[in-house]
Short mmCIF file of C-alpha atoms and ligand atoms in Angstrom, two decimals:
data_model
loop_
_atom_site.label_atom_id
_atom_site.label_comp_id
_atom_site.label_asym_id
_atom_site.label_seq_id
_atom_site.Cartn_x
_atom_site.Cartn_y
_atom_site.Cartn_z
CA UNK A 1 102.52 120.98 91.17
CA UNK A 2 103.00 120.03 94.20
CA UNK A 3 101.09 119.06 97.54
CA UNK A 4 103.38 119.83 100.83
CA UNK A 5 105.70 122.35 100.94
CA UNK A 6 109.34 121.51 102.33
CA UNK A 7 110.49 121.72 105.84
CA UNK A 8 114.14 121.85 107.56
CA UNK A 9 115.08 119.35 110.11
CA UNK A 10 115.61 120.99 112.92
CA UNK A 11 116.30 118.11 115.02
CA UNK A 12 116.42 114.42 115.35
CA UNK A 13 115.86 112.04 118.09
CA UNK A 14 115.69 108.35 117.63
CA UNK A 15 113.03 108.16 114.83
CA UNK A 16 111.31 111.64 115.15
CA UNK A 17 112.42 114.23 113.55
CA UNK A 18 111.42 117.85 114.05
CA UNK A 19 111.01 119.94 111.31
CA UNK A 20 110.06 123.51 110.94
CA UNK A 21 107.69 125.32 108.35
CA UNK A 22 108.04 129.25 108.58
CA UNK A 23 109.09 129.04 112.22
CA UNK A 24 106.53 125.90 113.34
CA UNK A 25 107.69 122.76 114.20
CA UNK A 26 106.25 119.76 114.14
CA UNK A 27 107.44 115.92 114.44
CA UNK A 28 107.12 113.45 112.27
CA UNK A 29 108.83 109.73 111.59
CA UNK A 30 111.75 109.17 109.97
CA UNK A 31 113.45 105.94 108.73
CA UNK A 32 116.11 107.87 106.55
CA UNK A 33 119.30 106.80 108.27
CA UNK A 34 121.26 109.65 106.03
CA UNK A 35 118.68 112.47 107.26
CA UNK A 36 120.50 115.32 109.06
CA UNK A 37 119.78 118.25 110.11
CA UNK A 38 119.36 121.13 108.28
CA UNK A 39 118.35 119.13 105.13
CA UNK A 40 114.98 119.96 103.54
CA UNK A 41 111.98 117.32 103.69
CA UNK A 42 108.51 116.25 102.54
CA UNK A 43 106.63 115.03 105.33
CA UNK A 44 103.22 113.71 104.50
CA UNK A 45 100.52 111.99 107.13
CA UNK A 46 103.54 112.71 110.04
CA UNK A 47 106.21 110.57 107.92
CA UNK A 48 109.29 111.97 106.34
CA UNK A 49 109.12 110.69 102.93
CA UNK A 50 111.94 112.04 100.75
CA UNK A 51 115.09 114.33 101.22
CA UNK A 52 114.89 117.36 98.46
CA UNK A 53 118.19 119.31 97.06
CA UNK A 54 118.80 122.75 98.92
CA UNK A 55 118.59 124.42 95.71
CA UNK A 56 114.49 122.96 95.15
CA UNK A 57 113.84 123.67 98.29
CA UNK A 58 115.04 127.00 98.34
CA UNK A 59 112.98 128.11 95.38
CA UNK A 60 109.49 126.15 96.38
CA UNK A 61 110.07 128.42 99.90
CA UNK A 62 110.81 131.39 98.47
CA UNK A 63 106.96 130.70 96.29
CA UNK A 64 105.48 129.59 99.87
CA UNK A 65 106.90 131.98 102.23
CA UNK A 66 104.62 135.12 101.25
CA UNK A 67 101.54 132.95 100.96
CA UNK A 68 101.66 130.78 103.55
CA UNK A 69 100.74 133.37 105.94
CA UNK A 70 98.49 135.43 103.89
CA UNK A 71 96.78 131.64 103.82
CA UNK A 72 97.27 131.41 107.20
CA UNK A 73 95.87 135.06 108.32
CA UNK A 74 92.74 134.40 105.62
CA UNK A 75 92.39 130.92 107.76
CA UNK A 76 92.15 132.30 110.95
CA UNK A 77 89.31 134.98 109.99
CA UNK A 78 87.73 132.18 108.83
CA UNK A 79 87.87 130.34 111.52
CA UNK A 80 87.17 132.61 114.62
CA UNK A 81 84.08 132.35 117.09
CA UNK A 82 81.55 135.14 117.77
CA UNK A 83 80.07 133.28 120.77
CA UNK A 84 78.62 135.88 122.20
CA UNK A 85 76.58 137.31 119.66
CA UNK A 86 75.49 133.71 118.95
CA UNK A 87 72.83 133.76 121.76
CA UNK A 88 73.13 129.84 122.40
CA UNK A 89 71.13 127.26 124.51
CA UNK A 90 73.33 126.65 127.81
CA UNK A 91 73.77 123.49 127.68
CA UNK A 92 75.26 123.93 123.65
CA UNK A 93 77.22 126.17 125.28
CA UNK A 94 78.99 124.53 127.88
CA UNK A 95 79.49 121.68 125.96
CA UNK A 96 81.28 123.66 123.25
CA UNK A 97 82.95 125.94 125.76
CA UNK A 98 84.25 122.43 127.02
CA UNK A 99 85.48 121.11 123.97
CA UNK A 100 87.34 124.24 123.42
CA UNK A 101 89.03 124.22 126.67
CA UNK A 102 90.32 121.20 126.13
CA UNK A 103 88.02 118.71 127.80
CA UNK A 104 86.98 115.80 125.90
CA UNK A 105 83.94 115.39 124.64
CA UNK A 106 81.89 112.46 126.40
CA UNK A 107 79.52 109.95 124.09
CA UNK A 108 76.55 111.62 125.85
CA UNK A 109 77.64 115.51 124.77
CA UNK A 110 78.24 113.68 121.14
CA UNK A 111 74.66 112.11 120.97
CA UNK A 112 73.66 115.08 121.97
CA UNK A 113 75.12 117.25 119.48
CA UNK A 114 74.15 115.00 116.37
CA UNK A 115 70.65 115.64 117.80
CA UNK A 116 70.80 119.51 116.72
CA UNK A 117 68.44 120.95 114.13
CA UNK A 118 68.52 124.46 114.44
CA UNK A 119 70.08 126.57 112.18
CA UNK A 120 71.67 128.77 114.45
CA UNK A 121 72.79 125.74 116.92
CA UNK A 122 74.10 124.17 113.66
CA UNK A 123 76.88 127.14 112.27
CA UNK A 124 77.90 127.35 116.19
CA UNK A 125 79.08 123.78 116.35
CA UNK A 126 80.47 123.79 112.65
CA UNK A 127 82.27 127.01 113.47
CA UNK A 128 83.87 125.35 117.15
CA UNK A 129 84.97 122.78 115.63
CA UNK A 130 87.02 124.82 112.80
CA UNK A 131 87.95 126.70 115.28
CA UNK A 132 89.47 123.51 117.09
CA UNK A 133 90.87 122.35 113.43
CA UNK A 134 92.56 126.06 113.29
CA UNK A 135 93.93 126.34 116.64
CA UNK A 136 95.73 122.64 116.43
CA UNK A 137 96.81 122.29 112.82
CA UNK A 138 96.37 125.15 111.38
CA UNK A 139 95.86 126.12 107.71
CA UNK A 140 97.19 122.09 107.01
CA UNK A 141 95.04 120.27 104.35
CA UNK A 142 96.22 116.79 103.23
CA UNK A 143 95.13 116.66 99.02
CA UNK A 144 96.16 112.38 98.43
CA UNK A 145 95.51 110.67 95.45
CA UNK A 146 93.02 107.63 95.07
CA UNK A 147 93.70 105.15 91.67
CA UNK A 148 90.98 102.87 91.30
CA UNK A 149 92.25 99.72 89.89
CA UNK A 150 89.74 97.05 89.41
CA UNK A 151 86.02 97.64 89.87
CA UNK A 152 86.12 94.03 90.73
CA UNK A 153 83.96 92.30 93.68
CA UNK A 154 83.35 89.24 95.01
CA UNK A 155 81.15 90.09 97.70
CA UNK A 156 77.27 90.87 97.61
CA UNK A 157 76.79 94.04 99.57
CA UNK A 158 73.69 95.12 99.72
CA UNK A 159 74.15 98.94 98.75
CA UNK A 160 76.92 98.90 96.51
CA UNK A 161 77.66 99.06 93.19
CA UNK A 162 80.17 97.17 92.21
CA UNK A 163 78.89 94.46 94.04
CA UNK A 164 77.77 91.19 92.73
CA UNK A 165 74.48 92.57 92.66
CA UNK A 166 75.04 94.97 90.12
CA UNK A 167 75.12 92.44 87.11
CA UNK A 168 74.78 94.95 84.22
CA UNK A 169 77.86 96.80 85.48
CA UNK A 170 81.13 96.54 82.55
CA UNK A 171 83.95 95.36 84.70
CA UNK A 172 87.66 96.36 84.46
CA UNK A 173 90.62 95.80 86.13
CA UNK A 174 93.71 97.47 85.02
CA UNK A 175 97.14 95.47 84.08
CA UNK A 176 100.26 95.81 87.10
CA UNK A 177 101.54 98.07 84.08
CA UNK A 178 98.79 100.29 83.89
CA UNK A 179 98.81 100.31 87.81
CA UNK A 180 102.44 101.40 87.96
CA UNK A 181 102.59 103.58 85.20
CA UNK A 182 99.37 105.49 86.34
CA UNK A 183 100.50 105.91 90.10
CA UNK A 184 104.31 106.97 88.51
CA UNK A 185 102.33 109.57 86.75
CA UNK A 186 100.18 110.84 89.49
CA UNK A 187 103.43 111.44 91.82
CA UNK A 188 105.84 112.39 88.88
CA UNK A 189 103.60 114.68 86.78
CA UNK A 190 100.69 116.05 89.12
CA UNK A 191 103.13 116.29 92.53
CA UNK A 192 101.05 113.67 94.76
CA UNK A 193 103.04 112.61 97.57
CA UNK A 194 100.11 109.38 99.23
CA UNK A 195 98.15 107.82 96.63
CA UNK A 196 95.39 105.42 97.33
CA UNK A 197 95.37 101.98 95.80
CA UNK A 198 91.95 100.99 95.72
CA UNK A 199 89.75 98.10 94.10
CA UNK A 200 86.68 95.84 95.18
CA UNK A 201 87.57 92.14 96.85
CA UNK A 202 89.27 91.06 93.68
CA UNK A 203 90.51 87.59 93.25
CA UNK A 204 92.04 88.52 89.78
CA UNK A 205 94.98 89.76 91.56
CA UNK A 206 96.90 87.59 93.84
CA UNK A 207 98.85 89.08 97.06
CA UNK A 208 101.83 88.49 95.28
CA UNK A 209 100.86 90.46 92.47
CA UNK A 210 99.72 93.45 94.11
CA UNK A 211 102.96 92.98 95.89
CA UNK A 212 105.05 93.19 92.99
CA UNK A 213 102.84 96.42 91.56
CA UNK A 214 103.29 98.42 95.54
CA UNK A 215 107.01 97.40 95.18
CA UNK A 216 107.23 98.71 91.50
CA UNK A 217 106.25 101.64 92.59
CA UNK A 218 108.33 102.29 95.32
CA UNK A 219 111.21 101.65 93.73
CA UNK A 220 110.17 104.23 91.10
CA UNK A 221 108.48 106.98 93.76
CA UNK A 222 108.94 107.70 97.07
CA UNK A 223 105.14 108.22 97.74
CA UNK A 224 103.53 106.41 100.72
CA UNK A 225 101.18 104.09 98.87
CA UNK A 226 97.51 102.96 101.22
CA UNK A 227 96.11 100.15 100.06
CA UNK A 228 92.41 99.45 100.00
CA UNK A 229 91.72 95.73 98.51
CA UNK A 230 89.05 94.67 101.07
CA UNK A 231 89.92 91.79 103.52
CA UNK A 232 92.73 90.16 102.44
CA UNK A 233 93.93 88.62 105.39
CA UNK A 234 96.40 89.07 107.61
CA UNK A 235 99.44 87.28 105.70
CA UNK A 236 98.08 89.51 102.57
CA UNK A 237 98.67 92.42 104.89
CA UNK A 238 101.85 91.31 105.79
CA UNK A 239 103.13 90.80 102.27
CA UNK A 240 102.19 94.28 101.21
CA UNK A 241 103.69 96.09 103.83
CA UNK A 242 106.79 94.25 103.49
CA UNK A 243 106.20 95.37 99.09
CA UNK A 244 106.14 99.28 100.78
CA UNK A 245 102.39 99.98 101.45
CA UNK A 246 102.57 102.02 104.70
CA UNK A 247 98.87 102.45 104.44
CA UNK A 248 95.66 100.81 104.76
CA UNK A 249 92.32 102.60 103.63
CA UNK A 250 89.82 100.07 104.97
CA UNK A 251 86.30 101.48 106.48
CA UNK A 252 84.15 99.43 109.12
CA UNK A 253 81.27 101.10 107.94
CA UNK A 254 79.29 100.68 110.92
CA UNK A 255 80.15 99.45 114.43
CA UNK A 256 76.72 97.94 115.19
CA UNK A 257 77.45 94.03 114.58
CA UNK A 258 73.72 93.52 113.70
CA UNK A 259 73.40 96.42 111.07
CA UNK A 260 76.94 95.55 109.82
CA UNK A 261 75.78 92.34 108.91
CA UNK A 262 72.51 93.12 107.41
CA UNK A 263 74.32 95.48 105.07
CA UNK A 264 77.55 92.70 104.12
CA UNK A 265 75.39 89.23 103.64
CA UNK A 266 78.26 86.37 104.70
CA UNK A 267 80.69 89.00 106.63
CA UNK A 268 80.94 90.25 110.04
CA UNK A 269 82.32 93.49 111.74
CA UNK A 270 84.93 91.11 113.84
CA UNK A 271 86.76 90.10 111.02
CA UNK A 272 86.86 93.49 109.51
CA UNK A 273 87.83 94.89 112.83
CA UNK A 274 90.77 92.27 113.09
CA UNK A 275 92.12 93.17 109.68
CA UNK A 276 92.42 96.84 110.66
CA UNK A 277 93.93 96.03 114.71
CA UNK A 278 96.09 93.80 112.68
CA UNK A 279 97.35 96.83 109.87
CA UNK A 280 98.32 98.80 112.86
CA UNK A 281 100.15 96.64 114.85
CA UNK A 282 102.20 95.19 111.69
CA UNK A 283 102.74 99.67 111.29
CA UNK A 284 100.02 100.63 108.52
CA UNK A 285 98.77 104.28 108.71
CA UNK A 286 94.62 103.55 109.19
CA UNK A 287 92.55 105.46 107.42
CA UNK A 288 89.06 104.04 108.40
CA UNK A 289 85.40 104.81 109.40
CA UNK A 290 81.98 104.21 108.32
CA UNK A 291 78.68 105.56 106.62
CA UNK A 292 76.18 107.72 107.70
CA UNK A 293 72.79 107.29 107.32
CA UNK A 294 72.53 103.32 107.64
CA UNK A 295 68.82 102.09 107.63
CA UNK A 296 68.18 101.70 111.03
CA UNK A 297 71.05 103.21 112.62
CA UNK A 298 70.49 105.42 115.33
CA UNK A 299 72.52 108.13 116.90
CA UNK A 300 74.05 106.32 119.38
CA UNK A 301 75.22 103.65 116.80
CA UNK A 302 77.01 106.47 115.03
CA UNK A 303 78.85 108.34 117.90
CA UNK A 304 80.10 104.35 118.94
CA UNK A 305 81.10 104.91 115.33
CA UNK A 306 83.59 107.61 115.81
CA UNK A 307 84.81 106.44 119.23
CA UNK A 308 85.58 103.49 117.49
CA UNK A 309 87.73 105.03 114.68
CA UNK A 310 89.46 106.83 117.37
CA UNK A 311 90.07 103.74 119.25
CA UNK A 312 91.50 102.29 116.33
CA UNK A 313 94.23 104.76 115.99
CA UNK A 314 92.83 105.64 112.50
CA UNK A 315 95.07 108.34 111.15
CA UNK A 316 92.69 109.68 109.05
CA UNK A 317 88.92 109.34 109.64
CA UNK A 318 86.34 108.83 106.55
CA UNK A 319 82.59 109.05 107.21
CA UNK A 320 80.53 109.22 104.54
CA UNK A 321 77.14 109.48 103.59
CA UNK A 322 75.09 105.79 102.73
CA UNK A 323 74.37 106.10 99.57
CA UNK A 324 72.87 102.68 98.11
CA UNK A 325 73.39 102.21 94.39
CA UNK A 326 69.68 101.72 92.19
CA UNK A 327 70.87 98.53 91.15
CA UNK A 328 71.50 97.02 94.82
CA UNK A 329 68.46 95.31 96.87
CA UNK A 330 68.55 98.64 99.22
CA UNK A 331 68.37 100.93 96.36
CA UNK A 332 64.80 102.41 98.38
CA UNK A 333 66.81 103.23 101.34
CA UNK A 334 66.69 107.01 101.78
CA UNK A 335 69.53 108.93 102.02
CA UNK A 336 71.10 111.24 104.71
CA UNK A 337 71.02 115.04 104.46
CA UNK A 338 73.38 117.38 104.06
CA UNK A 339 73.75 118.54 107.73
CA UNK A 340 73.77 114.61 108.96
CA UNK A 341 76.95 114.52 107.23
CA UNK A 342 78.42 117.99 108.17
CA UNK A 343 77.06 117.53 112.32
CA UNK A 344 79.31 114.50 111.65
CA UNK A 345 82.78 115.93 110.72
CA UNK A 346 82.12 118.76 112.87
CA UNK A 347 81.54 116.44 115.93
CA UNK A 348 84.33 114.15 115.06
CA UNK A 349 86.75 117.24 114.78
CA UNK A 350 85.73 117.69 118.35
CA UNK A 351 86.27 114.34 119.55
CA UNK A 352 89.83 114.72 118.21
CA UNK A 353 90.56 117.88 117.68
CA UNK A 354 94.61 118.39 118.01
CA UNK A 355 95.50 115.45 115.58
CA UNK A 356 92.95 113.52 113.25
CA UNK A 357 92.88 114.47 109.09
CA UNK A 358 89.15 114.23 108.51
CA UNK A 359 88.45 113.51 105.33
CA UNK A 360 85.59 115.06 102.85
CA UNK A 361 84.57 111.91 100.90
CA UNK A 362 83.75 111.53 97.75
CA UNK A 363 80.14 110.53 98.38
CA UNK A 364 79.50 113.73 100.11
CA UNK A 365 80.10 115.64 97.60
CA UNK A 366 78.42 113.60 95.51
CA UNK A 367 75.53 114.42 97.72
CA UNK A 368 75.87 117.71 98.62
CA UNK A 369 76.93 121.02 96.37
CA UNK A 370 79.82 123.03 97.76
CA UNK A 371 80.31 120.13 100.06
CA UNK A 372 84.03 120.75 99.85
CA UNK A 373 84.03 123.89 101.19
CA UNK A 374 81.22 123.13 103.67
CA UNK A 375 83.29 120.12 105.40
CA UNK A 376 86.12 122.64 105.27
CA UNK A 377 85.01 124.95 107.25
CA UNK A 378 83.18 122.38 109.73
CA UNK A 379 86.26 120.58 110.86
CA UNK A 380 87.42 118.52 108.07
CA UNK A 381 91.20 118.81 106.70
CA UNK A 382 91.61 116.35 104.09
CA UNK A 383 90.76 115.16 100.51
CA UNK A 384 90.90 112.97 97.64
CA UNK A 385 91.12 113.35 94.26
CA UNK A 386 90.61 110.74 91.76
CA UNK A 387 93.60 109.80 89.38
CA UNK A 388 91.82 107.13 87.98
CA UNK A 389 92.34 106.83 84.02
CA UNK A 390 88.91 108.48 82.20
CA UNK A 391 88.28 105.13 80.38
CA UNK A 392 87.51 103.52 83.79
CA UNK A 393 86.56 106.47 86.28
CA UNK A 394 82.85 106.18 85.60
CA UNK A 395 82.82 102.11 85.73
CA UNK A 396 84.06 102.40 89.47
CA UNK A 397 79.56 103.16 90.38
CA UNK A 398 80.05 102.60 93.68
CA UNK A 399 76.77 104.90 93.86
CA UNK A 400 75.65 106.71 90.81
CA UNK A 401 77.00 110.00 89.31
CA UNK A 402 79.86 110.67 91.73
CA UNK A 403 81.51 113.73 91.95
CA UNK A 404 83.72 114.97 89.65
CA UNK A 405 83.40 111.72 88.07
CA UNK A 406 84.30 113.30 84.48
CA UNK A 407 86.61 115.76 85.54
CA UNK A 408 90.66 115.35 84.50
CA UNK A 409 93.37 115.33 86.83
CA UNK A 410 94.26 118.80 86.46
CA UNK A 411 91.00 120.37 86.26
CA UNK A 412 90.64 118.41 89.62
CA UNK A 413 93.76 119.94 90.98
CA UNK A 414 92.59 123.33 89.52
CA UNK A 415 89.38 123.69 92.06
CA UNK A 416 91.30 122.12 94.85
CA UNK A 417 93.84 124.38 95.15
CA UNK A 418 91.69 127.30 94.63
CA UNK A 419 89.42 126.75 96.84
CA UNK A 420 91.85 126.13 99.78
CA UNK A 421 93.34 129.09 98.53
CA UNK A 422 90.13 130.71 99.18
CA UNK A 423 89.64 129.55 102.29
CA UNK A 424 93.43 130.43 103.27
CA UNK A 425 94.19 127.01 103.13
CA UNK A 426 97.53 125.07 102.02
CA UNK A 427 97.81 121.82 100.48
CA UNK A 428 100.16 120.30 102.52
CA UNK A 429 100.56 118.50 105.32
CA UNK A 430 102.02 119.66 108.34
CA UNK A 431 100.05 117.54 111.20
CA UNK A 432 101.62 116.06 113.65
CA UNK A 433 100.53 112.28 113.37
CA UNK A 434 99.60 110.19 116.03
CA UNK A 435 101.69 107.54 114.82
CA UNK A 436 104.85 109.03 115.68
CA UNK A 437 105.70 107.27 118.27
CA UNK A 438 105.23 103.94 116.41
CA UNK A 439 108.16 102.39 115.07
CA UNK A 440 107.44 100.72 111.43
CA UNK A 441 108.91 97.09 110.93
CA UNK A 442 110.58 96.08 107.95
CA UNK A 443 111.18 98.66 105.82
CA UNK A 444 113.53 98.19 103.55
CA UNK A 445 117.30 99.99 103.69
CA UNK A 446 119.38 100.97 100.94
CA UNK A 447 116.01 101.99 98.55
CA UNK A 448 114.52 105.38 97.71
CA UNK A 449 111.55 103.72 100.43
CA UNK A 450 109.72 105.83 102.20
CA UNK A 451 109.18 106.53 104.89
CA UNK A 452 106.88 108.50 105.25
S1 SF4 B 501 81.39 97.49 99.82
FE1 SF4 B 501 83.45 96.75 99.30
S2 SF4 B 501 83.36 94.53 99.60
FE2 SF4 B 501 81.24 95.27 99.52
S3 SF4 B 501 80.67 95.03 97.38
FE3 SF4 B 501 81.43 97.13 97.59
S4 SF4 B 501 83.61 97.02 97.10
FE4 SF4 B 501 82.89 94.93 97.45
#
């Protein structure tokens, strides 16, 4: 299995390379010195990350080829507007006329938008901004890989729940052998291309450690490994991207200093903001953002949110829903709805409409059935699945009973791909990233590194 299908460089300049898929071409970074043209790639999150053999590529096309634009035909049905029959409030209207035009969408239009209630209002902003999704990346949908390695922490959140607070909770945190035999196997046997590493603040592992397990595998895969290990500073950072990490999944959570610190007792939103400036100017990839449904957060506190992913470059956005764990001191907080959580995706798809993945997290689907396909379909291009081994996958209770919490690998894969399939969707990743025109330091030459 497989999740990106391979494209032919059509061109280099410098360190872009343009590659086309079934006659489109888009760019994405390359730090293969021997890439020419005319050889066949995997490009995942706008990197190139690995060179395939004519013959492999020839026969994964010749699978594609008839699909991809029966996916991509299926997609656009999908996707199309019926504004007229839709019988819209003007001012709805114009703002969605706007957004579709090409104007960008002002914090005022995206306060505005959250605000919506009805029904009708509702499917016409979900359906703009998949229409947005469509018209810029097309049938694209990044599927990544998240290993959970230690459930771990140091710190006392109040909400989560594998926080110090949560002192009934079995603790594990896997050997660097587990770690690199378990990522190996996600990219070698079930096709993942960008895997997640991900554990609480964990002072079990040093930096050099983790250093030693991103460089293991790297030498072993050519995946782009994120890393998500909390705030390890910026020399931590530093280490691990010169190990091969390319990625950083690290959410703010909420870009109101005051709520931010009511919810992280002993933290602040400036350091966590620093770590992430910091990831992208030493070349990470950011995937970032924050929860929905805060107590006391208002509206406005959650559009700064997603001007402030976007200001942070963040390749990928993640906004979730808050869901506080039983055993946590806000375990009486209520929880956000459904549509909070779709109004988001939906408005951040507008906000960025020609380049961000959004992702569908984990916690909303742990809130919400069919949540998936709902995100989908309201602007959202990306998910996760969980390769975390079953003897540990339930002990990561971040929040209770998460999605597809019991569910192996390839049963996982299973739903995935049919449901893109039946929402004409491919699992690859064709988007053109934002950081292509950001050089990566350090990478090492003369390995199987990535690059992508
Ligand atoms: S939110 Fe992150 S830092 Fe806070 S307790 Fe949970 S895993 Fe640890």
């Amino acid at each position: 299995m497989c999740y990106a299908i391979p494209g032919r460089i059509k061109a280099i300049t410098g360190k872009i390379a343009f590659v086309d898929y079934f006659g489109e071409e888009r760019k994405a970074l390359n730090e293969m010195e021997e890439l020419r043209k005319g050889d066949f790639v995997y490009a995942q999150g706008g990197y190139i990350i690995e060179r395939i053999p004519l013959a492999e590529a020839e026969e994964i096309l010749s699978v594609w080829k008839e699909t991809f634009f029966e996916l991509q035909e299926a997609d656009l049905r999908l996707s199309r507007l019926d504004l007229e029959k839709a019988g819209i409030d003007r001012k709805l209207g114009f703002i969605l006329d706007g957004t579709i035009a090409g104007r960008p969408l002002s914090e005022t239009h995206a306060v505005y938008l959250l605000g919506r209630t009805d029904p009708r209002e509702l499917d016409l902003i979900f359906k703009s901004a998949n229409f947005l999704r469509q018209k810029h990346l097309k049938n694209a949908c990044c599927v990544h890989g998240i290993l959970e390695i230690s459930n771990a922490c140091s710190q006392p959140c109040l909400y989560c729940g594998i926080s110090t607070h949560h002192r009934t909770l079995k603790r594990y945190r896997m050997t660097p052998d587990e770690i690199v035999e378990n990522a190996c196997l996600a990219v070698a046997r079930h096709g993942f291309k960008a895997l997640v590493l991900q554990s609480g603040e964990d002072a079990g592992y040093s930096i050099g450690e983790l250093a030693s397990v991103v460089r293991r595998i790297k030498a072993k895969t050519p995946a782009l490994i994120f890393i998500s290990f909390g705030e390890i500073g910026f020399h931590g950072l530093e280490q691990l991207y010169e190990a091969g990490a390319r990625g950083l999944l690290m959410r703010f959570e909420t870009s109101n200093p005051a709520l931010y610190s009511n919810l992280h007792p002993g933290s602040d939103l400036e350091t966590r903001l620093s770590h992430l400036r910091e990831a992208y100017k030493l070349g990470y990839l950011l995937i970032t953002g924050g929860l929905v449904g805060v107590p006391g957060q208002t509206r406005e506190d959650l559009v700064r949110d997603l001007f402030l992913a976007k200001e942070l470059h963040a390749e990928m956005m993640s906004f979730g829903p808050f869901l506080p764990h039983p055993n946590t001191p806000l375990k009486d907080s209520g929880v956000p709805e459904e549509n909070d959580i779709l109004k988001v995706l939906a408005v951040t798809r507008l906000l960025e409409p020609t380049e961000a993945r959004i992702l569908i997290t984990t916690a909303f689907e742990t809130l919400s059935e069919n949540a998936r396909r709902k995100g989908l379909l309201a602007g959202a291009n990306s998910v996760m699945l969980n390769v975390t081994p079953a003897q540990y996958r339930r002990q990561y209770e971040i929040y209770p009973n998460r999605a597809y919490g019991d569910d192996g690998i390839e049963k996982q894969i299973e739903d995935v791909v049919n449901l893109l399939a039946s929402l004409g969707r491919a699992p690859t990743d064709l988007g053109i990233s934002r950081a292509q025109g950001r050089q990566p330091r350090g990478f090492a030459l003369g390995t199987p590194e990535l690059t992508g």
